[in-house]
PDB file of C-alpha atoms in Angstrom:
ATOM      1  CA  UNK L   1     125.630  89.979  62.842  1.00  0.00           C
ATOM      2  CA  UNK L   2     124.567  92.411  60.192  1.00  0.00           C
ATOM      3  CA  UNK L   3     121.764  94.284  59.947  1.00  0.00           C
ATOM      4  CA  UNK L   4     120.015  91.988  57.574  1.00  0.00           C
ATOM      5  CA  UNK L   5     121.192  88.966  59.383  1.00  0.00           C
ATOM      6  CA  UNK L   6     119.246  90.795  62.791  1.00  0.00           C
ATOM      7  CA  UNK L   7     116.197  91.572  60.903  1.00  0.00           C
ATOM      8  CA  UNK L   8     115.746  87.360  59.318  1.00  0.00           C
ATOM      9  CA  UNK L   9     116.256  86.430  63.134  1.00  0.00           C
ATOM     10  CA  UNK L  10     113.403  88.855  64.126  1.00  0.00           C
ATOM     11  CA  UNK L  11     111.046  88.240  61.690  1.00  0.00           C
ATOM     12  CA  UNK L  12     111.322  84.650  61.928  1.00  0.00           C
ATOM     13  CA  UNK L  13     110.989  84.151  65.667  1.00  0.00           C
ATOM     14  CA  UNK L  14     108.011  87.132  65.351  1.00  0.00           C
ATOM     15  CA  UNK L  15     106.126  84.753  63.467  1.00  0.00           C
ATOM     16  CA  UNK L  16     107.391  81.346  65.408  1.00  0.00           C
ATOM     17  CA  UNK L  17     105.558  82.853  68.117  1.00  0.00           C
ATOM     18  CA  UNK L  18     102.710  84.627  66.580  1.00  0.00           C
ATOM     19  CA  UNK L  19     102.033  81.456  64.960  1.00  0.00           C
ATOM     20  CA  UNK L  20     102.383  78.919  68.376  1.00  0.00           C
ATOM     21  CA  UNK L  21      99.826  81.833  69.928  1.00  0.00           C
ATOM     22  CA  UNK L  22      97.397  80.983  67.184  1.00  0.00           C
ATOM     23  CA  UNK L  23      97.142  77.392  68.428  1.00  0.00           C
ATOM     24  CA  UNK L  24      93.968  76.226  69.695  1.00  0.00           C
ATOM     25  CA  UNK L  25      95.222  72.772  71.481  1.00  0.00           C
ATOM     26  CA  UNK L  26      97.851  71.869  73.753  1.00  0.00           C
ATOM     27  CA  UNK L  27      96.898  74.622  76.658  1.00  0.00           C
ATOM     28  CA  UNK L  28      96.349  73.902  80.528  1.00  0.00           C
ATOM     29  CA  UNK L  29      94.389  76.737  81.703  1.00  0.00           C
ATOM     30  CA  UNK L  30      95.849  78.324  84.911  1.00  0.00           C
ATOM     31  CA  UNK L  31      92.811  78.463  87.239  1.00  0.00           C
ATOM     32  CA  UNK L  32      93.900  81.955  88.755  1.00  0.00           C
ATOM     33  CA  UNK L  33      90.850  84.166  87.796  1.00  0.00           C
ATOM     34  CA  UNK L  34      92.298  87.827  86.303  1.00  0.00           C
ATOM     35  CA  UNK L  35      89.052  89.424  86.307  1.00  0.00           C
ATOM     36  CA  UNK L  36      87.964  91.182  82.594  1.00  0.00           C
ATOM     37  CA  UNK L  37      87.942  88.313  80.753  1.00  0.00           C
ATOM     38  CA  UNK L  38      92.004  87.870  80.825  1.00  0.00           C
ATOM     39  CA  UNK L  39      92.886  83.764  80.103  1.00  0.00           C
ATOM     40  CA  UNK L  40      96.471  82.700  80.764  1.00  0.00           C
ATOM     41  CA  UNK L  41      97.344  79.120  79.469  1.00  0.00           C
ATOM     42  CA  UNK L  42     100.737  77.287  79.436  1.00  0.00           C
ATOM     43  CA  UNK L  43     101.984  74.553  77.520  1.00  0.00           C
ATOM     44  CA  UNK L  44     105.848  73.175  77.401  1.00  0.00           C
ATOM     45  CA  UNK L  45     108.501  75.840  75.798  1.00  0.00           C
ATOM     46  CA  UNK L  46     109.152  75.494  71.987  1.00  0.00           C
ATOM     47  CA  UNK L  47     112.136  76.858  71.110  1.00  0.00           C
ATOM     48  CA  UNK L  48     111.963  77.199  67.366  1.00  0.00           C
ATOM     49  CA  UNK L  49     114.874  78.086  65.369  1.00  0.00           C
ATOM     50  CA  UNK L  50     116.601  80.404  68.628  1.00  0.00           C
ATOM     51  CA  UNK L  51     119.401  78.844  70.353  1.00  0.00           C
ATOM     52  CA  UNK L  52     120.498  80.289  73.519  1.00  0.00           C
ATOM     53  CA  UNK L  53     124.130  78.620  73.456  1.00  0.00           C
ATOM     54  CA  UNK L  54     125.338  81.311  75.764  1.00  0.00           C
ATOM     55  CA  UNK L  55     125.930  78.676  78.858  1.00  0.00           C
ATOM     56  CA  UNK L  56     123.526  80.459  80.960  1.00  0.00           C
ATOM     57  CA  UNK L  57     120.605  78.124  80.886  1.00  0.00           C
ATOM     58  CA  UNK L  58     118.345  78.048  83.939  1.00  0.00           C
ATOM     59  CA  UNK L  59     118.165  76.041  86.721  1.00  0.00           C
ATOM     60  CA  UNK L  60     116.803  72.279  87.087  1.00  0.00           C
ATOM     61  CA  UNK L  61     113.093  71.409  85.207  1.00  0.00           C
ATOM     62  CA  UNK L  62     111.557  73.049  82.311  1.00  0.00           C
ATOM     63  CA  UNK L  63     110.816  76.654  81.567  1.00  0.00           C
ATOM     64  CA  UNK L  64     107.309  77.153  80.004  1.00  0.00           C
ATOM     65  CA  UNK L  65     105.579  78.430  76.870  1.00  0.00           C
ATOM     66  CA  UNK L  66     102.879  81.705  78.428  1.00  0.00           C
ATOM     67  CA  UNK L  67      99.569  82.782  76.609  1.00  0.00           C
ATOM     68  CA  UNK L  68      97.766  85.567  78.046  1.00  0.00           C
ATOM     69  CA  UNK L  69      94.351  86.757  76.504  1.00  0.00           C
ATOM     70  CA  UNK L  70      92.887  90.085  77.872  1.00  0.00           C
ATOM     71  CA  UNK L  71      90.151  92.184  76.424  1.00  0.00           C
ATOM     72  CA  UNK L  72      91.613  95.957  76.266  1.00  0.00           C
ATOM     73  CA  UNK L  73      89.226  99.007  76.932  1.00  0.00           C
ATOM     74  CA  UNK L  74      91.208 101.111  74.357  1.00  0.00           C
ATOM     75  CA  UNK L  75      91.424 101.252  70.726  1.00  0.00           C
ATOM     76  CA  UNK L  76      94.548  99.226  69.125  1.00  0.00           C
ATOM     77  CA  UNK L  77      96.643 101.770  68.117  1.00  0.00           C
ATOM     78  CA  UNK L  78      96.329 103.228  71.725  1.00  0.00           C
ATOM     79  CA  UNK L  79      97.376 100.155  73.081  1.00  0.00           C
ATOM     80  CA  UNK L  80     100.541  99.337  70.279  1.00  0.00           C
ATOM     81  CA  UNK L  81     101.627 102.946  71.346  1.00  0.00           C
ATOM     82  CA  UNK L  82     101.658 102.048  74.867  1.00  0.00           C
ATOM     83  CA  UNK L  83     103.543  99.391  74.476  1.00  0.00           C
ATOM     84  CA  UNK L  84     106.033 100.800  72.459  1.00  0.00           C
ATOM     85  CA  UNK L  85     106.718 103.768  74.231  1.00  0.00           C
ATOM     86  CA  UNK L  86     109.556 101.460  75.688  1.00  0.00           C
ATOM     87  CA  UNK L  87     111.852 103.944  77.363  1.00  0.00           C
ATOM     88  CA  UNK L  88     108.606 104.396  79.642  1.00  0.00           C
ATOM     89  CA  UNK L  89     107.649 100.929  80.052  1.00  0.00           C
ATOM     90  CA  UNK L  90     109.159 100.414  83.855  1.00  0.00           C
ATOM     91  CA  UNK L  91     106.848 103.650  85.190  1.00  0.00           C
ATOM     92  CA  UNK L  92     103.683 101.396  84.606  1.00  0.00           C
ATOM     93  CA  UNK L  93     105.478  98.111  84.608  1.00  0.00           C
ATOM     94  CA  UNK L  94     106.146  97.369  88.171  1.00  0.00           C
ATOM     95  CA  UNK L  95     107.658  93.920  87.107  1.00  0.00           C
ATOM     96  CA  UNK L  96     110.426  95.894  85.833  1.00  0.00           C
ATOM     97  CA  UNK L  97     112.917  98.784  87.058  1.00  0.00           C
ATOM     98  CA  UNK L  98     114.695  99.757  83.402  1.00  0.00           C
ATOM     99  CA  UNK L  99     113.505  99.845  79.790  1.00  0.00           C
ATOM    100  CA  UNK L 100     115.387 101.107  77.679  1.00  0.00           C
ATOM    101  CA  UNK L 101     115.636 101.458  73.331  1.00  0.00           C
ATOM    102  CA  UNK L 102     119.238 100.232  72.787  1.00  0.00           C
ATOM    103  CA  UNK L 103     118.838 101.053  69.088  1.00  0.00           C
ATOM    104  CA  UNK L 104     115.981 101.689  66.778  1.00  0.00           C
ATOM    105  CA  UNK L 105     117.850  99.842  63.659  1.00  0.00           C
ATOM    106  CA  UNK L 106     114.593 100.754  61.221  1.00  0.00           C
ATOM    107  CA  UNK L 107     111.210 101.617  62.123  1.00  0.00           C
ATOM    108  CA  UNK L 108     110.137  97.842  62.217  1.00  0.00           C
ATOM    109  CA  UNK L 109     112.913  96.653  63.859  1.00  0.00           C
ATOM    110  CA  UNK L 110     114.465  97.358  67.511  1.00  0.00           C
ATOM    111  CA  UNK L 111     116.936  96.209  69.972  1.00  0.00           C
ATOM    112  CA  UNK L 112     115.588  96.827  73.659  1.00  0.00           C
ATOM    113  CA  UNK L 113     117.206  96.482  77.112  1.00  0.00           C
ATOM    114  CA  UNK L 114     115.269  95.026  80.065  1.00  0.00           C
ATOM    115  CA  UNK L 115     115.581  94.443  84.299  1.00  0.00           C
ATOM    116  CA  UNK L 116     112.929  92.857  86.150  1.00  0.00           C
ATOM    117  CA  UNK L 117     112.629  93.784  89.864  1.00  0.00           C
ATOM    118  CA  UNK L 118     113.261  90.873  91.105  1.00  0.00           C
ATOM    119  CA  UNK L 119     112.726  89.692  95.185  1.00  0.00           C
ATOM    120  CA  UNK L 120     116.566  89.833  96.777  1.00  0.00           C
ATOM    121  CA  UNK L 121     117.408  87.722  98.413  1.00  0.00           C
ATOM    122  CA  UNK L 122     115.377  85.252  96.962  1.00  0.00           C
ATOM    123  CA  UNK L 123     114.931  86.226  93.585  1.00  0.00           C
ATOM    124  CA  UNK L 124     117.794  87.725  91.924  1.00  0.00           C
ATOM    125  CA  UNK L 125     116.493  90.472  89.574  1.00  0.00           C
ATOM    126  CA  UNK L 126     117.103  89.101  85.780  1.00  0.00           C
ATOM    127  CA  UNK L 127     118.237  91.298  82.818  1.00  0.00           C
ATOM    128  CA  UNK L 128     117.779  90.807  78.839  1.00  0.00           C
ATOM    129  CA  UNK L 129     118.129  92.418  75.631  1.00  0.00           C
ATOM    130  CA  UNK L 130     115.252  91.634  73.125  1.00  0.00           C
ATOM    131  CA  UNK L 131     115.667  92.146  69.414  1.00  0.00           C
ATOM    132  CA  UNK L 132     112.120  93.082  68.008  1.00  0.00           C
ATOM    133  CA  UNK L 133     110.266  93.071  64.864  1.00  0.00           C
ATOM    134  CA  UNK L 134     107.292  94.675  64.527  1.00  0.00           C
ATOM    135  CA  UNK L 135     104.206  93.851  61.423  1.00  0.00           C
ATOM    136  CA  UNK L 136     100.963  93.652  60.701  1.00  0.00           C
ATOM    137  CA  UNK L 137      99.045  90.281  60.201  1.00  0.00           C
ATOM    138  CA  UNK L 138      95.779  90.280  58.976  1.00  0.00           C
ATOM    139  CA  UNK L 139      94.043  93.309  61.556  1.00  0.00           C
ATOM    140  CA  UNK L 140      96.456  92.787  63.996  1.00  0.00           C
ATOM    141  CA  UNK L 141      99.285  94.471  64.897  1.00  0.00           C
ATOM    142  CA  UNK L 142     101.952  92.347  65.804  1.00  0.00           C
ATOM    143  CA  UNK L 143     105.623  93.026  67.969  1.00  0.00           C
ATOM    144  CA  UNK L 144     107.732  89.922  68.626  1.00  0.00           C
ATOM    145  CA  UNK L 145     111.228  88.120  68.451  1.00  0.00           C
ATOM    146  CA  UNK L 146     113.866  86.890  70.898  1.00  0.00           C
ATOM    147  CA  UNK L 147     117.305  87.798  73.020  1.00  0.00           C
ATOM    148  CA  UNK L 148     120.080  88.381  72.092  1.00  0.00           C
ATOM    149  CA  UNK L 149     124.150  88.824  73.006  1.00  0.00           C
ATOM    150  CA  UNK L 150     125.867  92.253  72.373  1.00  0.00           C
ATOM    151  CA  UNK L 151     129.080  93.270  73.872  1.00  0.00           C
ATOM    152  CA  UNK L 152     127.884  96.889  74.445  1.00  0.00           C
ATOM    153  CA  UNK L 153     125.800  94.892  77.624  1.00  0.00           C
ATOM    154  CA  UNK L 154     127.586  92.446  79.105  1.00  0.00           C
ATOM    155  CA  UNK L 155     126.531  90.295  81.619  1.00  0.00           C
ATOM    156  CA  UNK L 156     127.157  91.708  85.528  1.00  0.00           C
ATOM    157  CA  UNK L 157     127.621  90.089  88.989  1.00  0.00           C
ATOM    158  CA  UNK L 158     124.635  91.061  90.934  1.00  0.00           C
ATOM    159  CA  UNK L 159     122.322  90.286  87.643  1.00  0.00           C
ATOM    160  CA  UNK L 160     120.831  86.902  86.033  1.00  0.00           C
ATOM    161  CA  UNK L 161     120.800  87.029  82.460  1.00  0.00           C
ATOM    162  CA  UNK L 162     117.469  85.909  81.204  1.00  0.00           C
ATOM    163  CA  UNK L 163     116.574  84.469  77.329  1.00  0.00           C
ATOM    164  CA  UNK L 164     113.461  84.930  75.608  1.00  0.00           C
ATOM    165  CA  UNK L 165     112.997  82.324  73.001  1.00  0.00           C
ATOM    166  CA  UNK L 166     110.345  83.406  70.655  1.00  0.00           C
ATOM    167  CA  UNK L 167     108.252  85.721  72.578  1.00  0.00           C
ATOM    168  CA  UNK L 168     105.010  88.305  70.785  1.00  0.00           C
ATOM    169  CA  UNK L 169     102.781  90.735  72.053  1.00  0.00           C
ATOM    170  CA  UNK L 170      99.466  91.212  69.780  1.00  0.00           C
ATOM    171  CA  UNK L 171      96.878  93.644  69.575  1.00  0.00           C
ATOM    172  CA  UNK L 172      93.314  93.059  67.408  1.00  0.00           C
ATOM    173  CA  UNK L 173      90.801  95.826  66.783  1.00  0.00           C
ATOM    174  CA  UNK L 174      87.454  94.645  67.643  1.00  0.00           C
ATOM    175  CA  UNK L 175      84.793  95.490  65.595  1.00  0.00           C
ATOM    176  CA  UNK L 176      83.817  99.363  64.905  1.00  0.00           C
ATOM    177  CA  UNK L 177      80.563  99.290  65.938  1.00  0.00           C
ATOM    178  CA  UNK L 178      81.927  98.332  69.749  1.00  0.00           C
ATOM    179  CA  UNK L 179      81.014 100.718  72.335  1.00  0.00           C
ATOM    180  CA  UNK L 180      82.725 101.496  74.446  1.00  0.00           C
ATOM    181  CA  UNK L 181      86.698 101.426  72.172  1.00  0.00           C
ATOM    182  CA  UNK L 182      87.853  97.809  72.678  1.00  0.00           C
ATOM    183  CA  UNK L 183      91.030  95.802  71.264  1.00  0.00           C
ATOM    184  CA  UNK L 184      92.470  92.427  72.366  1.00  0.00           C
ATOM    185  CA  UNK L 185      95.580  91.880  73.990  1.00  0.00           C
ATOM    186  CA  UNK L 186      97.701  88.769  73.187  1.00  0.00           C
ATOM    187  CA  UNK L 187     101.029  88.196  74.720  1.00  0.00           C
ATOM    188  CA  UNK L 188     102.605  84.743  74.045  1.00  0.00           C
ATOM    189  CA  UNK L 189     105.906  84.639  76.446  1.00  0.00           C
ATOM    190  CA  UNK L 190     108.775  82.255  76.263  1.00  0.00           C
ATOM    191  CA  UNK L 191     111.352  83.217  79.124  1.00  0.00           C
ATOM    192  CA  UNK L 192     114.535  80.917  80.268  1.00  0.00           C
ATOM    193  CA  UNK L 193     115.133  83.205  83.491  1.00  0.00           C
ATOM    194  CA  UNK L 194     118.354  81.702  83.994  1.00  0.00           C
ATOM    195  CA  UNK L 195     119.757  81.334  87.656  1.00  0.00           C
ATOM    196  CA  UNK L 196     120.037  78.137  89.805  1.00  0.00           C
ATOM    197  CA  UNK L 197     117.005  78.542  90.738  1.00  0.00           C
ATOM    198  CA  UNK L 198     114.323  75.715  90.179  1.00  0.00           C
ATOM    199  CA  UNK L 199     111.945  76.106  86.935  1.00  0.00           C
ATOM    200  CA  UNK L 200     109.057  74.680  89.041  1.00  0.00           C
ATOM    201  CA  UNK L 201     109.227  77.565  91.682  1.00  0.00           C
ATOM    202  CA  UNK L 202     109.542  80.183  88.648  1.00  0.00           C
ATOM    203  CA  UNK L 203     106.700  78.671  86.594  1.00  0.00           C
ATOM    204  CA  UNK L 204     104.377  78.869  90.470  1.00  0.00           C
ATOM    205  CA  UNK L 205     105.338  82.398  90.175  1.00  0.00           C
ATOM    206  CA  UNK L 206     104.514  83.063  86.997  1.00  0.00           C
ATOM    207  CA  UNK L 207     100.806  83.620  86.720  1.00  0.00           C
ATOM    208  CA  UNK L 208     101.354  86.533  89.898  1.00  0.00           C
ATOM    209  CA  UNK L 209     103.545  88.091  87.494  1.00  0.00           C
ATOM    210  CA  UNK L 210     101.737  87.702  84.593  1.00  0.00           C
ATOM    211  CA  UNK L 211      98.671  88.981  86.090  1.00  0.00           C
ATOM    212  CA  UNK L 212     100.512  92.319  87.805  1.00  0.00           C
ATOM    213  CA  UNK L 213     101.331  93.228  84.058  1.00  0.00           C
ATOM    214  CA  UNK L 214      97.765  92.614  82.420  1.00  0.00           C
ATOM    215  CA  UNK L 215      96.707  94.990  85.190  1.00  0.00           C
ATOM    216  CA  UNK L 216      99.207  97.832  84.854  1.00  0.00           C
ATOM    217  CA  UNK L 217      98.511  97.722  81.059  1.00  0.00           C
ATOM    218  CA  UNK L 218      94.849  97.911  81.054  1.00  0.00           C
ATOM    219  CA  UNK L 219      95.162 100.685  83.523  1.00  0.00           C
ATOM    220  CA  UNK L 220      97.486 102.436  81.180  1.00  0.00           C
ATOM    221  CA  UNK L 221      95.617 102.003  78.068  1.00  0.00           C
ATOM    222  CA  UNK L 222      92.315 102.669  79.664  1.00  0.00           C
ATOM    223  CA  UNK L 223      94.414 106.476  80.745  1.00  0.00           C
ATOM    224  CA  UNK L 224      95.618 106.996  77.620  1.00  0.00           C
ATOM    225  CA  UNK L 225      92.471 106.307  76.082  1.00  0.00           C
ATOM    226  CA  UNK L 226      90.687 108.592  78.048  1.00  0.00           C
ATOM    227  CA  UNK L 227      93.782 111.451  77.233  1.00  0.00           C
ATOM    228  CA  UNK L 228      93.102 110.403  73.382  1.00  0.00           C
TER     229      UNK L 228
END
């Protein structure tokens, strides 16, 4: 696919899933308390306009559609440029053990390279390449899109190949006057983490997951707003 081609898929699964995060009904609040004000719903997976059609679908059940909410003690831009700063992303992160920028195709528009940790035996690490676009919408700054194949990273034996439908990560200034600096974190996940294992024991797993990142991310903006 050409460069164009990469960009329409990007942009339109960035705003499938900026648009599903946006939704006010459907959610089952997961009663796991985050501390901070952090909310993480659920709701079934919509995949959109992405097909995987890779043959590497996950195990029995269905995977689910993630919305975290988190109140950030840092100023937006200090949070988008945390996140961002991909190639570091695993030294916070410890859900994962690699990030990596596979290629910066324009400034709004990525290709990125991913491995969770995983638990061995039980939980194979996964791996996944995640084409980004990145935009503004409204005051928010907005980073989102979904996997996809390339040849330069095949799939490898002692890996599962996960697929992120249409998947965003959101940050909204709150107002000025707000003292101490403050944004809002959103971060709408849609992962098929492939495998034979069951969905339901991935989707009980989740929320632990889920809330190991929120923490390592306020920590890290709350740093880097302090080093501002």
């Amino acid at each position: 696919m050409d460069k164009e081609g990469l960009r329409q898929m990007a942009e339109q699964a960035r705003e499938e899933a900026w648009q599903l995060s946006k939704l006010e009904e459907g959610w089952t609040k997961v009663g796991k308390e985050f501390g901070g004000g952090a909310v993480l719903e659920w709701r079934e997976g919509v995949p959109g306009s992405i097909s995987r059609g890779d043959g590497m679908e996950g195990g029995k059940g269905d995977w689910r559609c993630w919305r975290l909410q988190a109140p950030m003690e840092a100023e937006a831009d200090v949070v988008e440029k945390v996140i961002m700063d991909i190639d570091r992303m695993h030294v916070w992160n410890p859900a994962l053990t690699k990030t990596q920028m596979v290629e910066q195709l324009e400034e709004d528009l990525m290709v990125t390279y991913q491995v969770t940790a995983g638990q061995r035996p039980v939980v194979v690490p996964r791996d996944f390449l995640f084409l980004t676009s990145v935009a503004r919408s409204g005051p928010s700054w907005v980073a989102g899109g979904c996997s996809i194949n390339l040849p330069t990273h095949p799939v490898t034996a002692n890996m599962v190949r996960a697929w992120q439908y249409p998947t965003c990560m959101g940050v909204t200034p709150s107002h000025p006057s707000t003292s101490p600096p403050s944004s809002h974190f959103t971060w709408l996940l849609q992962c098929d983490f492939g495998g034979l294992l069951p969905h339901a024991i991935l989707n009980a797993a989740m929320p632990y997951a889920i809330g190991l990142f929120v923490g390592s991310l306020r920590k890290e903006t709350k740093k880097a707003q302090k080093e501002k």
